Amino acid sequence: MGTGTGMGTTFREILGKKGLVEAMAAHSPLSAMLVAEAGFDAIWASGFELSAMYGVPDVSVVSMTQHLDMTRAMAERSGIPVVADIDTGFGNAINVLYAVEQYERAGAAAIVMEDKSFPKVTSLIAGGRQDMVRIEEFQGKIEAARSVRKDKDFVIVARTEALIAGLGQDEALKRARAYEAAGADMILVHSKQKTPDEIEAFVKAWDGKAPIALVPTAYPQMTVARVKELEKIGLLIWGNHAIRASVGAMRKTFAQIRKDGGIHGVESQIPTVDEVFDLQGMGKVKDDEKRFLR
Ligand code: SPV
Ligand code: MG
């Protein structure tokens, strides 16, 4: 249970109360607001989503500053805890010192840092180059993150890519244990298997105290109910459904406008302008005009 006053405390309180924090991906302040509106506990400030939003691959091309600025804006507009995907920590342990200080100051509740080498390659790509750093090196990065956080409730999640890199369960468990020993608050284990078997085997074998975080994009059979049965899971991340939903919705709408030769056909299919005004807070602008404009 949290003791501080920051968003890390809020995150820990949700975890304590519900036993599971359910985070949805977002890539913009508006999408983060929609995540909060839908009732999710937290925002996943996904590197994949932000890269896709910029139209570039998720291979350490988007800078820390771009991701940090978006994290800050999403935290401000959504009002719920943001779990920041800081990839590899943007370099070595020295870069991590700077990054974690900045993300905490930006209002993030947590950071997730992965044990791949910089520059990274997105995890779910078939045949991707998945180079890992040595265990000792990553322990140094976790210790750097711990040493620089101001609020001890700020959550440090260590992510192992051992299964993604095809190194097997023993290596994944060895790394997870080493990262917990270095002070990680949670362990994220990622898998691109099409079924939950690999992840469930890991979870059953996990003998640490740190809760586990999962991103079940590749194995959608993993529902909230199934996660709860696994008991050891503390954070469930729906990894990229905001950007994928956007791509689908925009493609469908644009294609229909092209086909119809006008916007008349889509009018009833998409949210009204008033709905967007509501999201922007135009009601308050009107009230404020009455109060303050003379
Ligand atoms: C992300 O959403 O940026 C992630 C999850 O790190 S994945 O893309 O599956 O690696
Ligand atoms: Mg990522």
XYZ file of C-alpha atoms and ligand atoms in Angstrom:
305
model
C 0.000 0.000 0.000
C 1.289 3.437 -0.883
C 2.601 6.061 1.449
C 3.358 8.952 -0.884
C 1.103 11.406 -2.648
C 1.995 10.888 -6.300
C 0.432 8.764 -9.009
C 2.584 5.797 -7.970
C 0.635 5.797 -4.718
C -2.662 5.809 -6.613
C -1.417 2.892 -8.714
C -0.443 0.927 -5.584
C -3.771 1.705 -3.948
C -5.693 0.331 -6.950
C -3.484 -2.762 -6.885
C -4.079 -3.192 -3.151
C -7.818 -2.755 -3.448
C -8.566 -4.698 -6.649
C -5.583 -7.036 -6.791
C -5.124 -6.133 -10.455
C -4.488 -2.918 -12.381
C -6.021 -3.019 -15.847
C -4.300 -0.634 -18.271
C -5.325 0.254 -21.822
C -2.940 1.622 -24.429
C -3.138 5.219 -25.590
C -1.070 7.417 -27.903
C -2.532 10.896 -27.405
C -4.259 12.923 -24.695
C -7.647 12.338 -26.360
C -7.175 8.573 -26.511
C -6.005 8.648 -22.874
C -9.207 10.494 -21.930
C -11.259 7.810 -23.688
C -9.370 5.115 -21.764
C -10.339 6.816 -18.494
C -13.931 7.320 -19.673
C -14.219 3.600 -20.457
C -13.317 2.785 -16.848
C -9.840 1.283 -17.173
C -7.590 1.785 -14.146
C -4.560 3.122 -15.978
C -3.054 4.277 -19.260
C -0.377 2.255 -21.044
C 1.833 4.912 -22.662
C 2.823 2.452 -25.366
C 5.956 2.987 -27.420
C 4.414 0.964 -30.216
C 1.291 3.155 -30.307
C 3.217 6.427 -30.271
C 5.605 5.191 -32.976
C 2.633 4.113 -35.096
C 0.962 7.479 -34.496
C 4.057 9.153 -35.960
C 3.956 6.642 -38.823
C 7.361 5.158 -37.977
C 8.464 1.716 -36.770
C 8.823 0.920 -33.046
C 12.625 0.629 -33.199
C 13.865 3.442 -30.895
C 13.198 6.046 -33.615
C 10.761 8.106 -31.521
C 12.869 10.112 -29.085
C 12.619 10.133 -25.309
C 11.470 13.754 -25.471
C 8.576 12.920 -27.791
C 7.426 10.045 -25.594
C 7.944 12.017 -22.387
C 5.920 14.993 -23.641
C 3.078 12.680 -24.629
C 3.237 10.894 -21.277
C 2.938 14.241 -19.489
C -0.005 15.329 -21.654
C -1.783 11.989 -21.201
C -1.315 12.112 -17.415
C -2.642 15.669 -17.277
C -5.707 15.093 -19.417
C -6.727 11.621 -18.197
C -6.218 12.064 -14.441
C -5.515 8.342 -13.995
C -2.146 6.590 -13.468
C 0.089 6.352 -16.533
C 2.388 3.373 -16.966
C 5.169 4.675 -19.206
C 6.790 2.294 -21.665
C 10.381 3.572 -21.640
C 11.675 0.735 -23.855
C 15.346 0.105 -23.004
C 15.628 3.254 -20.885
C 17.042 5.106 -23.930
C 20.586 3.790 -23.462
C 22.613 2.551 -20.516
C 22.156 3.051 -16.755
C 23.343 6.658 -17.053
C 20.538 7.402 -19.516
C 18.116 5.630 -17.169
C 19.030 8.001 -14.321
C 17.967 10.929 -16.465
C 14.905 9.229 -17.963
C 13.364 8.060 -14.683
C 13.821 11.474 -13.075
C 12.019 13.042 -16.032
C 9.164 10.512 -16.177
C 8.442 10.831 -12.470
C 8.416 14.614 -12.809
C 6.074 14.324 -15.812
C 3.470 12.676 -13.585
C 3.864 9.016 -14.586
C 2.895 6.411 -11.977
C 5.234 3.729 -13.266
C 7.881 2.955 -15.845
C 8.354 -0.315 -17.688
C 11.931 -0.929 -18.838
C 12.932 -3.910 -20.988
C 16.152 -5.933 -21.066
C 16.875 -5.539 -24.772
C 19.787 -3.518 -26.095
C 19.368 -0.015 -27.506
C 18.199 0.473 -30.233
C 15.415 -2.083 -29.720
C 13.201 -3.820 -32.253
C 9.468 -4.144 -31.649
C 8.681 -7.442 -29.890
C 5.822 -8.975 -31.873
C 7.404 -8.765 -35.343
C 8.029 -12.162 -36.938
C 11.746 -12.947 -37.131
C 12.716 -9.733 -35.326
C 16.280 -9.067 -34.129
C 15.934 -9.407 -30.355
C 19.294 -8.561 -28.801
C 19.419 -8.645 -25.017
C 21.725 -6.953 -22.525
C 23.589 -8.975 -19.888
C 21.733 -9.649 -16.632
C 24.276 -7.631 -14.591
C 23.953 -4.691 -16.931
C 20.166 -4.689 -16.599
C 20.407 -5.011 -12.819
C 22.511 -1.834 -12.892
C 19.771 -0.113 -14.887
C 17.119 -1.186 -12.356
C 19.300 0.025 -9.483
C 19.799 3.325 -11.301
C 16.020 3.706 -11.662
C 15.490 2.940 -7.965
C 18.224 5.308 -6.851
C 16.787 8.308 -8.666
C 13.063 8.053 -7.910
C 11.959 10.691 -5.413
C 8.748 8.936 -4.333
C 9.345 5.349 -3.285
C 5.814 4.528 -4.460
C 6.861 5.306 -8.057
C 6.608 1.852 -9.614
C 9.583 0.300 -11.418
C 8.585 -2.574 -13.679
C 11.379 -4.732 -15.124
C 10.430 -6.413 -18.375
C 12.148 -9.492 -19.638
C 12.169 -10.300 -23.311
C 13.756 -13.716 -22.780
C 10.689 -15.571 -24.152
C 10.369 -13.127 -27.061
C 14.053 -13.744 -27.884
C 13.459 -17.527 -27.779
C 15.780 -18.109 -24.809
C 13.300 -20.302 -22.932
C 11.657 -20.536 -19.511
C 14.819 -21.093 -17.469
C 16.440 -17.935 -18.793
C 13.205 -15.956 -18.322
C 12.912 -17.112 -14.697
C 16.603 -16.505 -14.016
C 16.307 -12.973 -15.336
C 13.073 -12.267 -13.483
C 14.636 -13.423 -10.198
C 17.741 -11.303 -10.815
C 15.628 -8.244 -11.597
C 13.555 -8.672 -8.455
C 16.789 -9.015 -6.472
C 17.957 -5.715 -8.011
C 14.825 -4.025 -6.672
C 12.175 -4.163 -9.384
C 8.659 -3.709 -7.974
C 7.043 -5.827 -10.690
C 8.163 -8.193 -13.439
C 6.680 -7.948 -16.924
C 7.113 -11.080 -18.989
C 6.263 -10.819 -22.664
C 5.429 -13.589 -25.123
C 4.428 -13.747 -28.758
C 3.071 -17.289 -28.633
C -0.449 -17.546 -30.039
C -1.741 -19.277 -26.877
C -1.273 -18.473 -23.160
C 0.603 -21.754 -22.481
C 4.111 -20.273 -22.381
C 3.027 -17.439 -20.097
C 0.974 -19.680 -17.816
C 3.986 -21.987 -17.419
C 6.111 -18.995 -16.435
C 3.520 -17.742 -13.958
C 3.164 -21.170 -12.333
C 6.947 -21.442 -11.944
C 7.353 -17.883 -10.613
C 8.565 -18.069 -7.018
C 9.240 -14.389 -6.424
C 7.196 -11.917 -4.393
C 6.921 -9.277 -7.106
C 3.597 -9.280 -8.976
C 3.717 -10.114 -12.676
C 2.623 -7.848 -15.531
C 1.274 -9.278 -18.786
C 0.628 -7.885 -22.293
C -1.533 -10.601 -23.890
C -1.733 -9.105 -27.393
C -0.608 -12.295 -29.141
C -2.777 -14.584 -26.989
C -6.200 -12.939 -26.710
C -7.650 -15.999 -24.952
C -6.196 -14.393 -21.794
C -9.232 -12.629 -20.343
C -9.473 -10.665 -17.085
C -11.211 -13.675 -15.502
C -8.372 -16.007 -16.509
C -5.767 -13.532 -15.245
C -7.501 -13.407 -11.871
C -7.348 -17.202 -11.639
C -3.579 -17.011 -12.128
C -3.439 -14.907 -8.937
C 0.159 -13.673 -9.298
C -0.722 -11.044 -11.928
C -0.742 -7.417 -10.720
C -0.849 -5.511 -14.009
C -2.693 -6.413 -17.176
C -1.907 -4.306 -20.232
C -4.065 -4.212 -23.342
C -1.131 -3.263 -25.541
C -2.223 -1.611 -28.775
C -5.996 -1.557 -29.135
C -6.346 2.239 -29.245
C -4.204 2.705 -32.334
C -5.609 -0.383 -34.063
C -9.174 0.762 -33.423
C -8.270 4.218 -34.803
C -6.712 2.787 -37.949
C -9.809 0.697 -38.582
C -12.261 3.530 -37.905
C -10.414 6.056 -40.074
C -9.929 3.632 -42.958
C -13.625 2.724 -42.950
C -14.801 6.339 -42.820
C -12.348 7.640 -45.429
C -13.187 4.819 -47.839
C -16.913 5.495 -47.552
C -16.478 9.236 -48.191
C -14.416 8.438 -51.295
C -17.020 5.929 -52.465
C -20.043 8.162 -51.772
C -18.435 11.295 -53.175
C -19.408 13.177 -50.010
C -19.752 13.016 -46.252
C -23.518 12.397 -46.151
C -23.122 8.601 -45.806
C -20.848 8.668 -42.767
C -22.732 11.312 -40.806
C -24.754 8.807 -38.777
C -21.795 6.412 -38.426
C -19.353 8.640 -36.550
C -19.510 10.727 -33.345
C -21.116 14.138 -33.737
C -19.199 17.403 -33.512
C -21.014 18.035 -30.220
C -19.550 14.832 -28.792
C -16.081 16.103 -29.619
C -16.942 19.524 -28.136
C -17.881 17.715 -24.922
C -14.528 15.934 -24.817
C -12.796 19.285 -25.338
C -14.714 20.903 -22.481
C -16.596 23.499 -24.531
C -19.390 23.583 -21.931
C -16.943 25.007 -19.414
C -15.657 27.518 -21.967
C -19.207 28.840 -22.371
C -19.677 29.107 -18.594
C -16.297 30.803 -18.196
C -17.171 33.299 -20.902
C -20.283 34.310 -18.956
C -18.233 34.647 -15.762
C -15.105 36.367 -16.965
C -15.660 38.124 -20.305
C -16.940 41.650 -19.805
C 4.173 -1.462 -26.594
O 2.929 -1.380 -26.629
O 4.914 -0.561 -26.994
C 4.793 -2.671 -26.048
C 4.053 -3.936 -26.132
O 5.922 -2.585 -25.607
S 4.601 -4.747 -27.574
O 4.405 -3.848 -28.696
O 3.802 -5.945 -27.693
O 6.008 -5.060 -27.388
Mg 6.917 -0.903 -26.269
